[in-house]
């Protein structure tokens, strides 16, 4: 409505200015026409006297006056206009003046030996009345246009936003009763249809992420229950038969449980931070922690990942390789485009080609582990903006692609 008001105001002002100029031009044209008509009938007699040959109208005497050598020779000048009329009569060129609501126009008539001026009067009242009526009509039509624009805008916006209100109400109701519901408005026909489709996709991704988290939680709970069950069974056997608990069994199960919990905590604490960076070789040596692992990583290679997150990524992969290797585990790194590719390999049997796509699912294991290491690695990688992939190439091979750190400008 503000825009409509501004546009109407500009149109009213412009139209009024244009109409004023048109009416002024018409009034001046009428005055010149009258003056030319009078000039055609002014002549000088044989005795040198200037006369108007065809003026027998009293009405014309009230609007046309002829002055010769400063003396009125034809017409009746109203008392209140004598001064302006005589001033125009004494001029040497065509001039105009406005007195009250009248336009006065003076035009010189060429008569040899005489200074003759024809002065005509044009009533401006009809023109001003026309301008006022036009302005009033423009204001009325402009006001109606503004009201119409406001009504249309109200109806259109209300109808459009009604869809948004309905979508908000439906989404709020689904959140409590049917979290799996979607708007499902079909092919988008307008911006709100595109919004609904985008929200459907977002809700689907959120629902999928929540389902993955619930599934992982269930599988983790199931897998962690196994060492606890073993520990409980050992304690019950000792209590039942009065025999001491086997320390080796207890320590092995506790170590496995501690390793699983540590890995899970690393995944839970992993966060993306654009300002993080670390030296990849230093991180690899920290993840090895003195174990028999070969490192082939160039010095000075930095990745845009926090150091503890990178350690949490590599440690489960190294433990997995050491668990399945026959005699050798090694880690290599190489730049590739804007990333750094890290390969963790071992000379063990490797992954089954038919199961290589499932090794990152919780609970899937090829040995005595609990099937938690690789799923946690995948989640840590996703949180750090990295990618992890397993290869079935005859030996153990897991590849991690980390974003390379941007080079920093030297200090000045």
mmCIF file of C-alpha atoms in Angstrom, residues 33-411:
data_model
loop_
_atom_site.group_PDB
_atom_site.id
_atom_site.type_symbol
_atom_site.label_atom_id
_atom_site.label_comp_id
_atom_site.label_asym_id
_atom_site.label_seq_id
_atom_site.Cartn_x
_atom_site.Cartn_y
_atom_site.Cartn_z
ATOM 1 C CA UNK A 33 -6.075 34.721 -31.201
ATOM 2 C CA UNK A 34 -8.145 37.597 -29.860
ATOM 3 C CA UNK A 35 -5.253 40.019 -30.175
ATOM 4 C CA UNK A 36 -4.631 38.996 -33.783
ATOM 5 C CA UNK A 37 -8.339 39.393 -34.567
ATOM 6 C CA UNK A 38 -8.293 42.909 -33.131
ATOM 7 C CA UNK A 39 -5.052 43.806 -34.930
ATOM 8 C CA UNK A 40 -6.662 42.906 -38.245
ATOM 9 C CA UNK A 41 -9.353 45.554 -37.681
ATOM 10 C CA UNK A 42 -7.146 48.449 -36.496
ATOM 11 C CA UNK A 43 -6.289 51.098 -39.090
ATOM 12 C CA UNK A 44 -5.315 54.732 -39.364
ATOM 13 C CA UNK A 45 -7.613 57.291 -40.999
ATOM 14 C CA UNK A 46 -6.570 59.929 -43.531
ATOM 15 C CA UNK A 47 -6.392 62.420 -40.701
ATOM 16 C CA UNK A 48 -3.864 60.255 -38.827
ATOM 17 C CA UNK A 49 -6.370 59.000 -36.287
ATOM 18 C CA UNK A 50 -6.175 55.292 -35.195
ATOM 19 C CA UNK A 51 -9.571 53.566 -35.117
ATOM 20 C CA UNK A 52 -11.052 50.059 -34.777
ATOM 21 C CA UNK A 53 -13.167 49.539 -37.876
ATOM 22 C CA UNK A 54 -15.406 46.600 -36.872
ATOM 23 C CA UNK A 55 -15.964 46.773 -33.106
ATOM 24 C CA UNK A 56 -19.663 47.159 -32.488
ATOM 25 C CA UNK A 57 -19.913 44.670 -29.612
ATOM 26 C CA UNK A 58 -20.186 45.887 -26.047
ATOM 27 C CA UNK A 59 -19.050 42.493 -24.764
ATOM 28 C CA UNK A 60 -15.857 42.844 -26.815
ATOM 29 C CA UNK A 61 -15.224 46.263 -25.289
ATOM 30 C CA UNK A 62 -14.955 44.584 -21.864
ATOM 31 C CA UNK A 63 -12.210 42.168 -22.925
ATOM 32 C CA UNK A 64 -10.340 44.021 -25.717
ATOM 33 C CA UNK A 65 -8.725 47.451 -25.471
ATOM 34 C CA UNK A 66 -6.748 49.363 -28.060
ATOM 35 C CA UNK A 67 -4.243 52.055 -27.068
ATOM 36 C CA UNK A 68 -2.664 54.396 -29.605
ATOM 37 C CA UNK A 69 0.231 56.574 -28.483
ATOM 38 C CA UNK A 70 -0.693 55.927 -24.839
ATOM 39 C CA UNK A 71 -4.365 56.866 -25.304
ATOM 40 C CA UNK A 72 -7.335 54.490 -25.139
ATOM 41 C CA UNK A 73 -9.071 54.518 -28.517
ATOM 42 C CA UNK A 74 -11.439 51.557 -28.054
ATOM 43 C CA UNK A 75 -12.905 49.509 -25.193
ATOM 44 C CA UNK A 76 -13.912 50.029 -21.571
ATOM 45 C CA UNK A 77 -11.199 49.283 -19.004
ATOM 46 C CA UNK A 78 -12.498 48.284 -15.536
ATOM 47 C CA UNK A 79 -11.293 50.590 -12.793
ATOM 48 C CA UNK A 80 -9.296 47.916 -10.909
ATOM 49 C CA UNK A 81 -7.362 47.071 -14.086
ATOM 50 C CA UNK A 82 -6.470 50.557 -15.318
ATOM 51 C CA UNK A 83 -2.976 50.499 -13.853
ATOM 52 C CA UNK A 84 -1.877 47.085 -15.227
ATOM 53 C CA UNK A 85 -3.523 47.764 -18.596
ATOM 54 C CA UNK A 86 -1.842 51.156 -19.034
ATOM 55 C CA UNK A 87 1.499 49.624 -18.033
ATOM 56 C CA UNK A 88 1.119 47.005 -20.743
ATOM 57 C CA UNK A 89 -0.003 49.689 -23.230
ATOM 58 C CA UNK A 90 3.242 51.561 -22.697
ATOM 59 C CA UNK A 91 5.422 48.535 -23.386
ATOM 60 C CA UNK A 92 7.334 48.091 -26.617
ATOM 61 C CA UNK A 93 6.815 44.333 -27.043
ATOM 62 C CA UNK A 94 4.276 41.577 -26.432
ATOM 63 C CA UNK A 95 3.791 40.886 -22.714
ATOM 64 C CA UNK A 96 1.449 39.036 -20.372
ATOM 65 C CA UNK A 97 0.272 39.742 -16.853
ATOM 66 C CA UNK A 98 -2.146 38.142 -14.421
ATOM 67 C CA UNK A 99 -4.577 40.263 -12.445
ATOM 68 C CA UNK A 100 -6.963 38.542 -10.050
ATOM 69 C CA UNK A 101 -8.279 35.630 -12.146
ATOM 70 C CA UNK A 102 -7.635 37.260 -15.509
ATOM 71 C CA UNK A 103 -4.829 36.901 -18.006
ATOM 72 C CA UNK A 104 -3.848 40.179 -19.730
ATOM 73 C CA UNK A 105 -1.995 39.954 -23.028
ATOM 74 C CA UNK A 106 -0.558 42.951 -24.887
ATOM 75 C CA UNK A 107 0.448 42.786 -28.546
ATOM 76 C CA UNK A 108 1.877 45.614 -30.638
ATOM 77 C CA UNK A 109 0.045 46.515 -33.870
ATOM 78 C CA UNK A 110 2.284 47.868 -36.643
ATOM 79 C CA UNK A 111 0.806 51.266 -37.700
ATOM 80 C CA UNK A 112 3.135 53.758 -39.332
ATOM 81 C CA UNK A 113 3.797 56.806 -37.195
ATOM 82 C CA UNK A 114 1.927 55.447 -34.180
ATOM 83 C CA UNK A 115 2.607 53.213 -31.150
ATOM 84 C CA UNK A 116 -0.473 51.000 -31.069
ATOM 85 C CA UNK A 117 -1.014 48.180 -28.526
ATOM 86 C CA UNK A 118 -3.948 45.748 -28.439
ATOM 87 C CA UNK A 119 -4.616 44.387 -24.934
ATOM 88 C CA UNK A 120 -6.984 41.467 -24.406
ATOM 89 C CA UNK A 121 -8.312 39.845 -21.254
ATOM 90 C CA UNK A 122 -8.965 36.118 -20.789
ATOM 91 C CA UNK A 123 -10.960 34.857 -17.802
ATOM 92 C CA UNK A 124 -8.969 32.062 -16.103
ATOM 93 C CA UNK A 125 -11.843 30.898 -13.900
ATOM 94 C CA UNK A 126 -12.993 28.056 -16.244
ATOM 95 C CA UNK A 127 -9.432 26.806 -16.552
ATOM 96 C CA UNK A 128 -8.812 26.886 -12.794
ATOM 97 C CA UNK A 129 -12.149 25.215 -12.173
ATOM 98 C CA UNK A 130 -11.231 22.489 -14.651
ATOM 99 C CA UNK A 131 -7.875 21.988 -12.903
ATOM 100 C CA UNK A 132 -9.552 21.758 -9.501
ATOM 101 C CA UNK A 133 -12.110 19.266 -10.752
ATOM 102 C CA UNK A 134 -9.376 17.217 -12.398
ATOM 103 C CA UNK A 135 -7.286 17.262 -9.199
ATOM 104 C CA UNK A 136 -10.280 16.245 -7.096
ATOM 105 C CA UNK A 137 -11.148 13.437 -9.483
ATOM 106 C CA UNK A 138 -7.506 12.278 -9.548
ATOM 107 C CA UNK A 139 -7.371 12.209 -5.749
ATOM 108 C CA UNK A 140 -10.620 10.248 -5.555
ATOM 109 C CA UNK A 141 -9.509 7.749 -8.196
ATOM 110 C CA UNK A 142 -6.058 7.512 -6.579
ATOM 111 C CA UNK A 143 -7.612 6.824 -3.177
ATOM 112 C CA UNK A 144 -9.834 4.148 -4.682
ATOM 113 C CA UNK A 145 -6.819 2.643 -6.446
ATOM 114 C CA UNK A 146 -4.895 2.539 -3.150
ATOM 115 C CA UNK A 147 -7.809 0.908 -1.354
ATOM 116 C CA UNK A 148 -8.231 -1.586 -4.192
ATOM 117 C CA UNK A 149 -4.511 -2.389 -4.162
ATOM 118 C CA UNK A 150 -4.624 -2.842 -0.388
ATOM 119 C CA UNK A 151 -7.641 -5.140 -0.616
ATOM 120 C CA UNK A 152 -6.047 -7.231 -3.370
ATOM 121 C CA UNK A 153 -2.744 -7.419 -1.497
ATOM 122 C CA UNK A 154 -4.550 -8.426 1.693
ATOM 123 C CA UNK A 155 -6.473 -11.195 -0.053
ATOM 124 C CA UNK A 156 -3.443 -12.488 -1.978
ATOM 125 C CA UNK A 157 -1.040 -12.408 0.981
ATOM 126 C CA UNK A 158 -3.626 -13.873 3.326
ATOM 127 C CA UNK A 159 -4.343 -16.693 0.904
ATOM 128 C CA UNK A 160 -0.628 -17.328 0.347
ATOM 129 C CA UNK A 161 0.280 -17.240 4.034
ATOM 130 C CA UNK A 162 -2.660 -19.473 4.865
ATOM 131 C CA UNK A 163 -0.720 -22.297 3.222
ATOM 132 C CA UNK A 164 2.270 -21.520 5.433
ATOM 133 C CA UNK A 165 0.082 -21.470 8.556
ATOM 134 C CA UNK A 166 -1.457 -24.792 7.576
ATOM 135 C CA UNK A 167 1.990 -26.278 6.928
ATOM 136 C CA UNK A 168 3.209 -25.033 10.325
ATOM 137 C CA UNK A 169 0.146 -26.467 12.080
ATOM 138 C CA UNK A 170 0.504 -29.807 10.306
ATOM 139 C CA UNK A 171 4.227 -30.013 11.071
ATOM 140 C CA UNK A 172 3.603 -29.211 14.730
ATOM 141 C CA UNK A 173 0.881 -31.864 14.931
ATOM 142 C CA UNK A 174 3.069 -34.452 13.188
ATOM 143 C CA UNK A 175 5.897 -33.769 15.603
ATOM 144 C CA UNK A 176 3.737 -35.116 18.423
ATOM 145 C CA UNK A 177 1.702 -37.812 16.672
ATOM 146 C CA UNK A 178 3.150 -38.828 13.310
ATOM 147 C CA UNK A 179 6.809 -37.753 12.963
ATOM 148 C CA UNK A 180 7.101 -39.746 9.742
ATOM 149 C CA UNK A 181 4.426 -37.749 7.898
ATOM 150 C CA UNK A 182 5.286 -35.410 5.009
ATOM 151 C CA UNK A 183 3.504 -32.563 3.240
ATOM 152 C CA UNK A 184 3.633 -34.463 -0.073
ATOM 153 C CA UNK A 185 2.118 -31.665 -2.190
ATOM 154 C CA UNK A 186 3.296 -33.205 -5.449
ATOM 155 C CA UNK A 187 5.025 -31.263 -8.213
ATOM 156 C CA UNK A 188 5.694 -27.686 -6.992
ATOM 157 C CA UNK A 189 3.478 -25.110 -8.683
ATOM 158 C CA UNK A 190 4.750 -22.059 -6.804
ATOM 159 C CA UNK A 191 7.310 -20.990 -4.224
ATOM 160 C CA UNK A 192 5.336 -22.538 -1.368
ATOM 161 C CA UNK A 193 5.235 -25.852 -3.191
ATOM 162 C CA UNK A 194 9.018 -25.670 -3.524
ATOM 163 C CA UNK A 195 9.263 -24.841 0.196
ATOM 164 C CA UNK A 196 7.107 -27.851 1.068
ATOM 165 C CA UNK A 197 9.226 -30.106 -1.147
ATOM 166 C CA UNK A 198 12.435 -28.781 0.449
ATOM 167 C CA UNK A 199 11.015 -29.353 3.923
ATOM 168 C CA UNK A 200 9.961 -32.876 2.934
ATOM 169 C CA UNK A 201 13.519 -33.631 1.850
ATOM 170 C CA UNK A 202 14.910 -32.069 5.029
ATOM 171 C CA UNK A 203 12.517 -34.054 7.219
ATOM 172 C CA UNK A 204 13.434 -37.234 5.343
ATOM 173 C CA UNK A 205 17.142 -36.600 5.979
ATOM 174 C CA UNK A 206 16.505 -35.828 9.642
ATOM 175 C CA UNK A 207 14.343 -38.926 10.015
ATOM 176 C CA UNK A 208 17.013 -41.041 8.321
ATOM 177 C CA UNK A 209 19.708 -39.617 10.600
ATOM 178 C CA UNK A 210 17.594 -40.278 13.677
ATOM 179 C CA UNK A 211 16.893 -43.824 12.496
ATOM 180 C CA UNK A 212 20.624 -44.383 12.002
ATOM 181 C CA UNK A 213 21.352 -43.061 15.486
ATOM 182 C CA UNK A 214 18.662 -45.254 17.039
ATOM 183 C CA UNK A 215 19.910 -48.303 15.153
ATOM 184 C CA UNK A 216 23.504 -47.608 16.161
ATOM 185 C CA UNK A 217 22.468 -47.112 19.783
ATOM 186 C CA UNK A 218 20.582 -50.422 19.796
ATOM 187 C CA UNK A 219 23.473 -52.265 18.176
ATOM 188 C CA UNK A 220 26.028 -50.679 20.499
ATOM 189 C CA UNK A 221 23.949 -51.577 23.533
ATOM 190 C CA UNK A 222 23.679 -55.136 22.254
ATOM 191 C CA UNK A 223 27.403 -55.423 21.565
ATOM 192 C CA UNK A 224 28.461 -53.864 24.888
ATOM 193 C CA UNK A 225 26.230 -56.308 26.704
ATOM 194 C CA UNK A 226 28.454 -59.199 25.512
ATOM 195 C CA UNK A 227 31.578 -58.400 27.610
ATOM 196 C CA UNK A 228 29.390 -57.510 30.553
ATOM 197 C CA UNK A 229 27.673 -60.891 30.250
ATOM 198 C CA UNK A 230 31.045 -62.662 30.198
ATOM 199 C CA UNK A 231 32.179 -60.772 33.301
ATOM 200 C CA UNK A 232 28.932 -61.567 35.103
ATOM 201 C CA UNK A 233 29.187 -65.239 34.146
ATOM 202 C CA UNK A 234 32.754 -65.456 35.499
ATOM 203 C CA UNK A 235 31.681 -63.830 38.750
ATOM 204 C CA UNK A 236 28.701 -66.196 39.125
ATOM 205 C CA UNK A 237 30.867 -69.240 38.433
ATOM 206 C CA UNK A 238 33.341 -68.120 41.062
ATOM 207 C CA UNK A 239 30.529 -67.522 43.523
ATOM 208 C CA UNK A 240 28.844 -70.850 42.787
ATOM 209 C CA UNK A 241 31.885 -73.112 42.898
ATOM 210 C CA UNK A 242 34.094 -71.071 45.188
ATOM 211 C CA UNK A 243 36.801 -70.813 42.589
ATOM 212 C CA UNK A 244 38.769 -67.606 41.871
ATOM 213 C CA UNK A 245 37.861 -65.534 38.835
ATOM 214 C CA UNK A 246 40.202 -66.037 35.903
ATOM 215 C CA UNK A 247 42.197 -62.753 35.745
ATOM 216 C CA UNK A 248 43.088 -63.160 32.058
ATOM 217 C CA UNK A 249 39.448 -63.422 31.017
ATOM 218 C CA UNK A 250 38.385 -60.477 33.126
ATOM 219 C CA UNK A 251 41.241 -58.265 31.937
ATOM 220 C CA UNK A 252 40.623 -59.143 28.284
ATOM 221 C CA UNK A 253 36.931 -58.333 28.511
ATOM 222 C CA UNK A 254 37.585 -55.130 30.458
ATOM 223 C CA UNK A 255 40.170 -54.049 27.871
ATOM 224 C CA UNK A 256 37.728 -54.679 25.052
ATOM 225 C CA UNK A 257 34.989 -52.839 26.866
ATOM 226 C CA UNK A 258 37.297 -49.907 27.629
ATOM 227 C CA UNK A 259 38.450 -49.759 24.008
ATOM 228 C CA UNK A 260 34.860 -49.699 22.748
ATOM 229 C CA UNK A 261 33.830 -46.984 25.204
ATOM 230 C CA UNK A 262 36.899 -44.869 24.374
ATOM 231 C CA UNK A 263 36.170 -45.130 20.678
ATOM 232 C CA UNK A 264 32.521 -44.174 21.191
ATOM 233 C CA UNK A 265 33.492 -41.155 23.284
ATOM 234 C CA UNK A 266 35.857 -40.063 20.529
ATOM 235 C CA UNK A 267 33.019 -40.204 18.035
ATOM 236 C CA UNK A 268 30.648 -38.325 20.333
ATOM 237 C CA UNK A 269 33.152 -35.526 20.967
ATOM 238 C CA UNK A 270 34.214 -35.066 17.331
ATOM 239 C CA UNK A 271 33.164 -31.661 16.011
ATOM 240 C CA UNK A 272 33.831 -29.645 12.894
ATOM 241 C CA UNK A 273 35.793 -26.427 13.386
ATOM 242 C CA UNK A 274 36.894 -24.391 10.372
ATOM 243 C CA UNK A 275 39.908 -23.111 12.300
ATOM 244 C CA UNK A 276 41.303 -26.567 13.194
ATOM 245 C CA UNK A 277 44.439 -27.944 11.562
ATOM 246 C CA UNK A 278 47.105 -30.472 12.489
ATOM 247 C CA UNK A 279 50.292 -32.084 11.178
ATOM 248 C CA UNK A 280 49.333 -35.433 9.698
ATOM 249 C CA UNK A 281 52.651 -37.178 10.420
ATOM 250 C CA UNK A 282 52.571 -36.132 14.083
ATOM 251 C CA UNK A 283 48.978 -37.331 14.392
ATOM 252 C CA UNK A 284 49.820 -40.688 12.769
ATOM 253 C CA UNK A 285 52.725 -41.254 15.189
ATOM 254 C CA UNK A 286 50.450 -40.400 18.116
ATOM 255 C CA UNK A 287 47.798 -42.836 16.887
ATOM 256 C CA UNK A 288 50.402 -45.599 16.529
ATOM 257 C CA UNK A 289 51.470 -45.133 20.163
ATOM 258 C CA UNK A 290 54.608 -47.254 19.803
ATOM 259 C CA UNK A 291 52.955 -50.183 18.044
ATOM 260 C CA UNK A 292 54.586 -51.979 15.128
ATOM 261 C CA UNK A 293 53.187 -49.851 12.319
ATOM 262 C CA UNK A 294 55.169 -48.428 9.401
ATOM 263 C CA UNK A 295 54.561 -44.761 8.561
ATOM 264 C CA UNK A 296 55.158 -43.276 5.107
ATOM 265 C CA UNK A 297 53.869 -39.731 5.491
ATOM 266 C CA UNK A 298 55.711 -36.636 4.167
ATOM 267 C CA UNK A 299 56.627 -34.056 6.775
ATOM 268 C CA UNK A 300 54.778 -30.758 6.753
ATOM 269 C CA UNK A 301 51.493 -32.113 5.396
ATOM 270 C CA UNK A 302 48.633 -30.451 7.318
ATOM 271 C CA UNK A 303 44.947 -31.310 7.279
ATOM 272 C CA UNK A 304 41.946 -29.151 8.280
ATOM 273 C CA UNK A 305 40.953 -31.452 11.160
ATOM 274 C CA UNK A 306 41.557 -31.163 14.884
ATOM 275 C CA UNK A 307 44.409 -33.338 16.139
ATOM 276 C CA UNK A 308 42.335 -35.365 18.609
ATOM 277 C CA UNK A 309 39.687 -35.992 15.930
ATOM 278 C CA UNK A 310 42.350 -37.241 13.503
ATOM 279 C CA UNK A 311 43.719 -39.562 16.220
ATOM 280 C CA UNK A 312 40.203 -40.884 16.868
ATOM 281 C CA UNK A 313 39.894 -41.532 13.128
ATOM 282 C CA UNK A 314 43.167 -43.421 12.694
ATOM 283 C CA UNK A 315 43.348 -45.357 15.981
ATOM 284 C CA UNK A 316 40.417 -47.749 15.293
ATOM 285 C CA UNK A 317 41.743 -48.366 11.769
ATOM 286 C CA UNK A 318 45.201 -49.235 13.095
ATOM 287 C CA UNK A 319 43.720 -51.505 15.786
ATOM 288 C CA UNK A 320 41.614 -53.221 13.163
ATOM 289 C CA UNK A 321 44.683 -53.713 10.949
ATOM 290 C CA UNK A 322 46.812 -55.042 13.811
ATOM 291 C CA UNK A 323 44.044 -57.471 14.772
ATOM 292 C CA UNK A 324 43.796 -58.982 11.283
ATOM 293 C CA UNK A 325 47.365 -58.575 9.931
ATOM 294 C CA UNK A 326 49.662 -61.516 9.498
ATOM 295 C CA UNK A 327 52.903 -59.615 10.053
ATOM 296 C CA UNK A 328 52.744 -56.058 8.733
ATOM 297 C CA UNK A 329 50.640 -52.892 9.054
ATOM 298 C CA UNK A 330 51.543 -49.634 7.330
ATOM 299 C CA UNK A 331 50.045 -46.194 6.787
ATOM 300 C CA UNK A 332 50.728 -43.894 3.818
ATOM 301 C CA UNK A 333 49.585 -40.381 2.900
ATOM 302 C CA UNK A 334 49.600 -38.369 -0.334
ATOM 303 C CA UNK A 335 48.137 -35.030 -1.444
ATOM 304 C CA UNK A 336 45.379 -35.246 -4.035
ATOM 305 C CA UNK A 337 43.857 -32.024 -5.295
ATOM 306 C CA UNK A 338 42.623 -30.092 -2.290
ATOM 307 C CA UNK A 339 42.612 -33.172 -0.058
ATOM 308 C CA UNK A 340 45.026 -35.553 1.613
ATOM 309 C CA UNK A 341 44.456 -39.293 1.044
ATOM 310 C CA UNK A 342 45.517 -41.588 3.900
ATOM 311 C CA UNK A 343 45.699 -45.351 3.300
ATOM 312 C CA UNK A 344 45.812 -47.796 6.225
ATOM 313 C CA UNK A 345 46.869 -51.251 4.964
ATOM 314 C CA UNK A 346 47.725 -54.642 6.410
ATOM 315 C CA UNK A 347 48.785 -57.964 4.917
ATOM 316 C CA UNK A 348 45.801 -59.797 6.348
ATOM 317 C CA UNK A 349 43.007 -61.456 4.362
ATOM 318 C CA UNK A 350 41.236 -58.139 3.832
ATOM 319 C CA UNK A 351 37.547 -57.563 3.240
ATOM 320 C CA UNK A 352 35.142 -59.916 1.524
ATOM 321 C CA UNK A 353 34.128 -58.293 -1.805
ATOM 322 C CA UNK A 354 30.507 -59.184 -1.101
ATOM 323 C CA UNK A 355 30.577 -57.520 2.331
ATOM 324 C CA UNK A 356 32.824 -54.520 1.622
ATOM 325 C CA UNK A 357 29.849 -52.144 1.543
ATOM 326 C CA UNK A 358 28.603 -53.372 4.953
ATOM 327 C CA UNK A 359 31.814 -53.174 6.959
ATOM 328 C CA UNK A 360 30.854 -49.719 8.264
ATOM 329 C CA UNK A 361 27.577 -50.997 9.735
ATOM 330 C CA UNK A 362 27.489 -51.484 13.492
ATOM 331 C CA UNK A 363 27.819 -55.105 14.586
ATOM 332 C CA UNK A 364 29.434 -56.336 11.361
ATOM 333 C CA UNK A 365 32.774 -57.934 12.238
ATOM 334 C CA UNK A 366 35.122 -60.399 10.631
ATOM 335 C CA UNK A 367 36.873 -61.563 13.786
ATOM 336 C CA UNK A 368 36.726 -61.431 17.547
ATOM 337 C CA UNK A 369 35.830 -57.738 17.759
ATOM 338 C CA UNK A 370 32.451 -56.172 18.474
ATOM 339 C CA UNK A 371 31.936 -54.524 15.089
ATOM 340 C CA UNK A 372 32.049 -50.982 16.483
ATOM 341 C CA UNK A 373 35.374 -49.596 15.257
ATOM 342 C CA UNK A 374 34.611 -48.952 11.589
ATOM 343 C CA UNK A 375 31.064 -47.591 12.167
ATOM 344 C CA UNK A 376 32.473 -45.123 14.671
ATOM 345 C CA UNK A 377 35.231 -44.176 12.215
ATOM 346 C CA UNK A 378 32.595 -43.422 9.597
ATOM 347 C CA UNK A 379 30.705 -41.155 11.988
ATOM 348 C CA UNK A 380 33.851 -39.322 13.076
ATOM 349 C CA UNK A 381 34.804 -38.835 9.417
ATOM 350 C CA UNK A 382 31.364 -37.443 8.577
ATOM 351 C CA UNK A 383 31.527 -35.000 11.501
ATOM 352 C CA UNK A 384 35.010 -33.817 10.412
ATOM 353 C CA UNK A 385 34.143 -33.346 6.740
ATOM 354 C CA UNK A 386 36.207 -36.382 5.693
ATOM 355 C CA UNK A 387 35.396 -39.534 3.725
ATOM 356 C CA UNK A 388 36.269 -43.136 4.565
ATOM 357 C CA UNK A 389 36.139 -46.134 2.223
ATOM 358 C CA UNK A 390 37.071 -49.798 2.399
ATOM 359 C CA UNK A 391 38.699 -51.638 -0.510
ATOM 360 C CA UNK A 392 38.514 -55.376 -1.281
ATOM 361 C CA UNK A 393 41.897 -55.765 -2.973
ATOM 362 C CA UNK A 394 43.135 -58.969 -1.345
ATOM 363 C CA UNK A 395 44.465 -57.332 1.821
ATOM 364 C CA UNK A 396 43.183 -55.041 4.531
ATOM 365 C CA UNK A 397 42.810 -51.573 3.029
ATOM 366 C CA UNK A 398 40.854 -48.600 4.362
ATOM 367 C CA UNK A 399 41.190 -45.195 2.727
ATOM 368 C CA UNK A 400 40.481 -41.882 4.500
ATOM 369 C CA UNK A 401 40.236 -38.620 2.526
ATOM 370 C CA UNK A 402 40.873 -35.569 4.728
ATOM 371 C CA UNK A 403 40.502 -31.913 3.677
ATOM 372 C CA UNK A 404 43.894 -30.264 3.282
ATOM 373 C CA UNK A 405 44.588 -27.184 5.418
ATOM 374 C CA UNK A 406 44.789 -23.894 3.553
ATOM 375 C CA UNK A 407 48.236 -22.319 3.418
ATOM 376 C CA UNK A 408 48.592 -19.363 5.795
ATOM 377 C CA UNK A 409 50.173 -16.084 4.673
ATOM 378 C CA UNK A 410 53.595 -15.333 6.198
ATOM 379 C CA UNK A 411 53.703 -12.735 8.946
#
